[in-house]
XYZ file of N, CA and C in Angstrom:
399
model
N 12.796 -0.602 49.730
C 13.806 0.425 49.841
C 14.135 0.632 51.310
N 15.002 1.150 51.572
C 15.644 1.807 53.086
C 16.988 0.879 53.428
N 17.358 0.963 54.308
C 18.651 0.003 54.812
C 18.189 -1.522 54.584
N 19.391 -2.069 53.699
C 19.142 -3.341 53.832
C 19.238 -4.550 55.151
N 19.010 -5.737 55.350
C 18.962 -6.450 56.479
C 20.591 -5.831 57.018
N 20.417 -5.937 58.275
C 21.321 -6.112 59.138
C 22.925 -6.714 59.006
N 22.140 -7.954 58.259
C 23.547 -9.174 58.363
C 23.918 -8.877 56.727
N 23.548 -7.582 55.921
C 24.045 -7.109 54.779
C 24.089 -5.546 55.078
N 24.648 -5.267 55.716
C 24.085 -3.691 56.068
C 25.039 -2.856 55.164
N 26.423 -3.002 54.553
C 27.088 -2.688 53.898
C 27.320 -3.519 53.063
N 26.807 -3.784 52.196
C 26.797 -4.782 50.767
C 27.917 -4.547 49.918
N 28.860 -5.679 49.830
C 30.211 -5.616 49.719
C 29.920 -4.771 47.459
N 31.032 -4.046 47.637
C 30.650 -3.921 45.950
C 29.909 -2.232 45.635
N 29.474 -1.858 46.743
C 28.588 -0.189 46.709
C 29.589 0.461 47.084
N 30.276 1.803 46.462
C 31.038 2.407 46.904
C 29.836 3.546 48.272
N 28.906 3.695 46.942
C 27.775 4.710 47.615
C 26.537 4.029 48.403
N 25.271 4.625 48.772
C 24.234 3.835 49.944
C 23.196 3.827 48.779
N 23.052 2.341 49.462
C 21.915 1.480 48.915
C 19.992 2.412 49.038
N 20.588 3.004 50.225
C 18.717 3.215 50.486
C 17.670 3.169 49.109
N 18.579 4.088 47.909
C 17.193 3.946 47.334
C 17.140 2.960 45.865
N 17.763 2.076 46.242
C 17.524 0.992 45.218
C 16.450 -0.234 46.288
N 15.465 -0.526 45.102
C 14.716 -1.622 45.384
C 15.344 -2.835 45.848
N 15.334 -3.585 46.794
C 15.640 -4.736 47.274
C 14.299 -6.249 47.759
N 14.963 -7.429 47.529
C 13.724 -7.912 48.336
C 14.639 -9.130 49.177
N 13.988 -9.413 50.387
C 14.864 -10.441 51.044
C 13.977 -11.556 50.913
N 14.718 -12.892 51.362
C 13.855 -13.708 51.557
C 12.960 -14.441 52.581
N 11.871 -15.424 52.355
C 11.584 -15.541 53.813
C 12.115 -16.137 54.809
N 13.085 -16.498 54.667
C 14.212 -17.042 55.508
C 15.149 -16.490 56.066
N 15.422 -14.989 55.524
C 16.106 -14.029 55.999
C 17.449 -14.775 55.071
N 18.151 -15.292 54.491
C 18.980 -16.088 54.314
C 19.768 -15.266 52.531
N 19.112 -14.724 51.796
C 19.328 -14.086 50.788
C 18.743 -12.758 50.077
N 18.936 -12.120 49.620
C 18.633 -10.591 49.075
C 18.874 -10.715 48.322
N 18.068 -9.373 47.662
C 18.390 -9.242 45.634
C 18.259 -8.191 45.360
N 19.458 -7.202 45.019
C 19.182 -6.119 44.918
C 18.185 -5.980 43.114
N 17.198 -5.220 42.924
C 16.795 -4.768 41.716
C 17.043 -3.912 40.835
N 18.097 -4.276 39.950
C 18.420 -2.957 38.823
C 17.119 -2.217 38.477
N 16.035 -2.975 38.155
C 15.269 -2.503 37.474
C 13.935 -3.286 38.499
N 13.213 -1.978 38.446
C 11.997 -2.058 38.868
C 10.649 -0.705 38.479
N 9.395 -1.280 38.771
C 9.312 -2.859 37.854
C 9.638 -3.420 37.575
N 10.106 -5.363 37.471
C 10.639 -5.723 36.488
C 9.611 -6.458 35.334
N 10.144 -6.607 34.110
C 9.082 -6.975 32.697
C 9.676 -8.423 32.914
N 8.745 -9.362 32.049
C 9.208 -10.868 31.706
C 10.027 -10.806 30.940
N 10.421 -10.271 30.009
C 11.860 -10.289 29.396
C 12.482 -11.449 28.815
N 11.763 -12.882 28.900
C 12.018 -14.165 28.795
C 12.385 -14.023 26.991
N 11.653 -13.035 25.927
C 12.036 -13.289 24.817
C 13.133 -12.771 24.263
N 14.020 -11.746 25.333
C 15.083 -10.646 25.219
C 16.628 -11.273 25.387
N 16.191 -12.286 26.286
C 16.948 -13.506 26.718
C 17.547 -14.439 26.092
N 16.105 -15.241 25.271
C 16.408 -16.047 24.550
C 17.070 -15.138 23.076
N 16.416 -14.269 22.637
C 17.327 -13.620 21.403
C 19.051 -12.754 21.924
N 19.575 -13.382 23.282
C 20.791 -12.960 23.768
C 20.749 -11.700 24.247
N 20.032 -10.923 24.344
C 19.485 -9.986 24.737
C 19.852 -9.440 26.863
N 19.239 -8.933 26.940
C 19.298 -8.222 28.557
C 17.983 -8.582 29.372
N 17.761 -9.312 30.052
C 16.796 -9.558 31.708
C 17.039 -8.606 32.731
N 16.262 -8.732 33.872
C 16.146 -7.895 34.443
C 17.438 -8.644 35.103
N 18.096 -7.379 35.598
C 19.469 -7.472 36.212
C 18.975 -7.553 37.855
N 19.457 -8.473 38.813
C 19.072 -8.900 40.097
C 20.623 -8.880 40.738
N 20.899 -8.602 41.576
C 22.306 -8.882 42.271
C 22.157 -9.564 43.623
N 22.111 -10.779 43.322
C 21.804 -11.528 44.754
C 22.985 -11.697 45.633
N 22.570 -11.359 47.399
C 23.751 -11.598 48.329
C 22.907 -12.690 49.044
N 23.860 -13.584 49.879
C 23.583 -14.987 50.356
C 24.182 -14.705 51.610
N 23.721 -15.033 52.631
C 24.257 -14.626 53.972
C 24.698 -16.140 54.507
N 24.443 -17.020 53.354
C 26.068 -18.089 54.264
C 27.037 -18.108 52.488
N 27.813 -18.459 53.548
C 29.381 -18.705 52.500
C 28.627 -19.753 51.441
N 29.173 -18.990 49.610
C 28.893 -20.061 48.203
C 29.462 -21.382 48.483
N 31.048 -21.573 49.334
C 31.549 -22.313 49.088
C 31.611 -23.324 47.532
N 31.521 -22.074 46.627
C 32.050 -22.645 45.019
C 30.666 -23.211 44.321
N 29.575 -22.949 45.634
C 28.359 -23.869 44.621
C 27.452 -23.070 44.028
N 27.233 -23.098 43.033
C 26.125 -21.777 41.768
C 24.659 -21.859 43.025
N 24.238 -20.822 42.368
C 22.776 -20.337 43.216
C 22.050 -21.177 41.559
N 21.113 -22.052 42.363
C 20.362 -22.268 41.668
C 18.407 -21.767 42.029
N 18.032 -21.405 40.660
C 16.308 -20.968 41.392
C 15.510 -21.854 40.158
N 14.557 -22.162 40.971
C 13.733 -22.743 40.163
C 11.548 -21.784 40.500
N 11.455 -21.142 39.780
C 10.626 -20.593 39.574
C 9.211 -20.821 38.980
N 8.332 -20.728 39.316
C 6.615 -20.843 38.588
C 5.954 -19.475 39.334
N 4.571 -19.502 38.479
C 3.610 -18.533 39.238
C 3.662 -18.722 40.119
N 3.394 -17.826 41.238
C 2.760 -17.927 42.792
C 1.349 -19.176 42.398
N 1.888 -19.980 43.543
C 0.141 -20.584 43.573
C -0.022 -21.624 42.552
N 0.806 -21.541 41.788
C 0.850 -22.661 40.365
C 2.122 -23.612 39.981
N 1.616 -24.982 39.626
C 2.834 -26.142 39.789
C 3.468 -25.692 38.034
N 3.402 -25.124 37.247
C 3.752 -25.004 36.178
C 3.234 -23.329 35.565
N 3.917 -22.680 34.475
C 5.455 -23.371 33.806
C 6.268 -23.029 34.989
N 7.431 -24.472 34.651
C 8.683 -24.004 35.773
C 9.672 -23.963 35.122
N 10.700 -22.534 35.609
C 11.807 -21.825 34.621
C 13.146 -22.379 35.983
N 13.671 -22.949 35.383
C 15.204 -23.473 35.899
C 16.504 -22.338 35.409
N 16.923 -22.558 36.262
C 18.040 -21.073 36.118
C 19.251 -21.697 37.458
N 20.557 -21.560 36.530
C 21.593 -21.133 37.640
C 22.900 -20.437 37.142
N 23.298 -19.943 38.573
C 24.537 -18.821 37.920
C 25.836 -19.764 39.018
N 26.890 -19.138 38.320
C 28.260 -19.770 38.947
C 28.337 -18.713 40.348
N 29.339 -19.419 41.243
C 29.804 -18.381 42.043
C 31.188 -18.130 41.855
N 31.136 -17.147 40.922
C 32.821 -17.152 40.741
C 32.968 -15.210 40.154
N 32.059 -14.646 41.302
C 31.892 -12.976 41.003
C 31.913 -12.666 42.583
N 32.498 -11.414 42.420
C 33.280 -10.786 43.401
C 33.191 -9.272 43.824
N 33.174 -8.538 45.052
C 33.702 -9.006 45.909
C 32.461 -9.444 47.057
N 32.636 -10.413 48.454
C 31.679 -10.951 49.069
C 30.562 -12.048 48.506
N 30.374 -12.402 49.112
C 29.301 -13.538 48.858
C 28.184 -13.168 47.767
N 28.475 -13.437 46.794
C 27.066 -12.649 45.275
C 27.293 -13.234 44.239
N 25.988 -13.726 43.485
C 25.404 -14.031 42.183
C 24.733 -13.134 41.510
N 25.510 -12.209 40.487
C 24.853 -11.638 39.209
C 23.764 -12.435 38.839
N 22.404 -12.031 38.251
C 22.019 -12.365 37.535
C 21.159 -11.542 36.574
N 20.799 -12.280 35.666
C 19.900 -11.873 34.330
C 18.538 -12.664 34.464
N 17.498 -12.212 35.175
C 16.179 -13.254 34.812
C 15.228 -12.566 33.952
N 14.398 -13.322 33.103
C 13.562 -13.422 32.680
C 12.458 -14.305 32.879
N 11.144 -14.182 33.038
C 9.864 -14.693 33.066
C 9.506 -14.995 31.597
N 8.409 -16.332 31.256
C 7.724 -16.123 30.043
C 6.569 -15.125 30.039
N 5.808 -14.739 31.552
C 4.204 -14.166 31.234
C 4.345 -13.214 32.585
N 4.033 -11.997 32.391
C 3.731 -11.403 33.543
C 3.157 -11.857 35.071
N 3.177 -11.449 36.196
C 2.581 -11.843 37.627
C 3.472 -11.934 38.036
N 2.955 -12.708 39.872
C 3.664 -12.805 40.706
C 4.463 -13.940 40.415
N 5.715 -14.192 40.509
C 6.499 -15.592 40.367
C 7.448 -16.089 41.946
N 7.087 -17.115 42.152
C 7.989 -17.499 43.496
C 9.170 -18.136 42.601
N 10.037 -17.312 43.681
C 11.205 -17.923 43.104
C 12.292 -18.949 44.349
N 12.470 -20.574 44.047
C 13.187 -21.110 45.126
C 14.452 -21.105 44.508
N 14.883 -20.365 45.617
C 16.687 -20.436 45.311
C 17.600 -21.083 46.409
N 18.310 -22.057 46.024
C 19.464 -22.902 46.553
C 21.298 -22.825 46.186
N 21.545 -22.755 47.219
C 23.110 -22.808 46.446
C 23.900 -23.656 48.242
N 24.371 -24.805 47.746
C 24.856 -25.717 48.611
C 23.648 -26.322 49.223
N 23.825 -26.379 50.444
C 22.963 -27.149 51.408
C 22.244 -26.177 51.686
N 21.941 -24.596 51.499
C 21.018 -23.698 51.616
C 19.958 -23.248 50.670
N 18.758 -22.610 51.529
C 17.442 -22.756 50.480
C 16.797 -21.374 51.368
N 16.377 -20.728 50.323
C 15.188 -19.536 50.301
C 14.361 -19.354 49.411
N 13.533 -18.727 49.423
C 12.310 -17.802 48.814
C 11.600 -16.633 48.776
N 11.737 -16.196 47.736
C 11.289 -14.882 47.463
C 9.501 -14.751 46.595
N 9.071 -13.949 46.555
C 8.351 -13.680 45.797
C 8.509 -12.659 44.838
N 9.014 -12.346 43.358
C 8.684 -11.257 42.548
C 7.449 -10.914 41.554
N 7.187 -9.520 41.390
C 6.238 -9.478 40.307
C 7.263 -8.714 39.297
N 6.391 -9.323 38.185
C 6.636 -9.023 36.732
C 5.496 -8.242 35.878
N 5.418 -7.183 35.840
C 4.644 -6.255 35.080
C 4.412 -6.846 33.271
N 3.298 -6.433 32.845
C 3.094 -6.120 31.296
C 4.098 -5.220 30.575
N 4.782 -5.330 30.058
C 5.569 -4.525 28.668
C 4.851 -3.797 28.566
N 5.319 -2.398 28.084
C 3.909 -1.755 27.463
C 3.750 -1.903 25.896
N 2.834 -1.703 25.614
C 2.056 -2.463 24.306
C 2.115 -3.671 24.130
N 2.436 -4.202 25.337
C 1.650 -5.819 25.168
C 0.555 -6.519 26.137
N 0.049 -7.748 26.168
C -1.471 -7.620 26.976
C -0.967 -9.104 27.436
């Protein structure tokens, strides 16, 4: 939470201030994600039944130039399962990819995201549902 990076300091699309929505940048400084929802749950079965994921609003601090953000995701620390995901860039206004993710299993998940010749990483966690283990 608080002011986002610098080189997003007014995030095209907020009429009102960001401070208290969850955000995470990456370690590259290169992309952000704002968090509808936090906590977020794995949600991976909400998804597949057409359902709602956790809503992420990613900004990219170089130009889409027309190419989808792609992420490819596993546990922190682990070569598998890996969840493939990409969104178009064709949402507006400023440089941003909506998205909907879902996890299959709770934890930390690194997520590598690319769109053109650019590449970052984030780390998210994914909480337990409640009443599930």
């Amino acid at each position: 939470m608080g002011a986002p990076p610098d080189w997003n300091a007014r995030p095209a699309g907020f009429s009102g201030g960001t401070a208290d929505m969850p955000y995470v940048v990456g370690d590259r400084d290169q992309i952000m994600g704002f968090l509808w929802e936090h906590p977020m749950t794995p949600k991976a079965a909400a998804l597949k039944n057409g359902g709602d994921g956790n809503k992420v609003l990613w900004f990219v601090r170089s130009a889409r130039e027309g190419k989808p953000l792609t992420i490819r995701a596993n546990p922190h620390g682990a070569q598998r399962p890996v969840l493939d995901l990409s969104f178009p860039a064709n949402s507006g206004p400023g440089e941003i990819y909506p998205s909907d993710i879902g996890v299959p299993r709770p934890g930390c998940w690194t997520f590598e995201l690319s769109w053109g010749a650019h590449r970052d990483e984030v780390d998210l966690n994914f909480i337990a549902e409640k009443g599930t283990s």
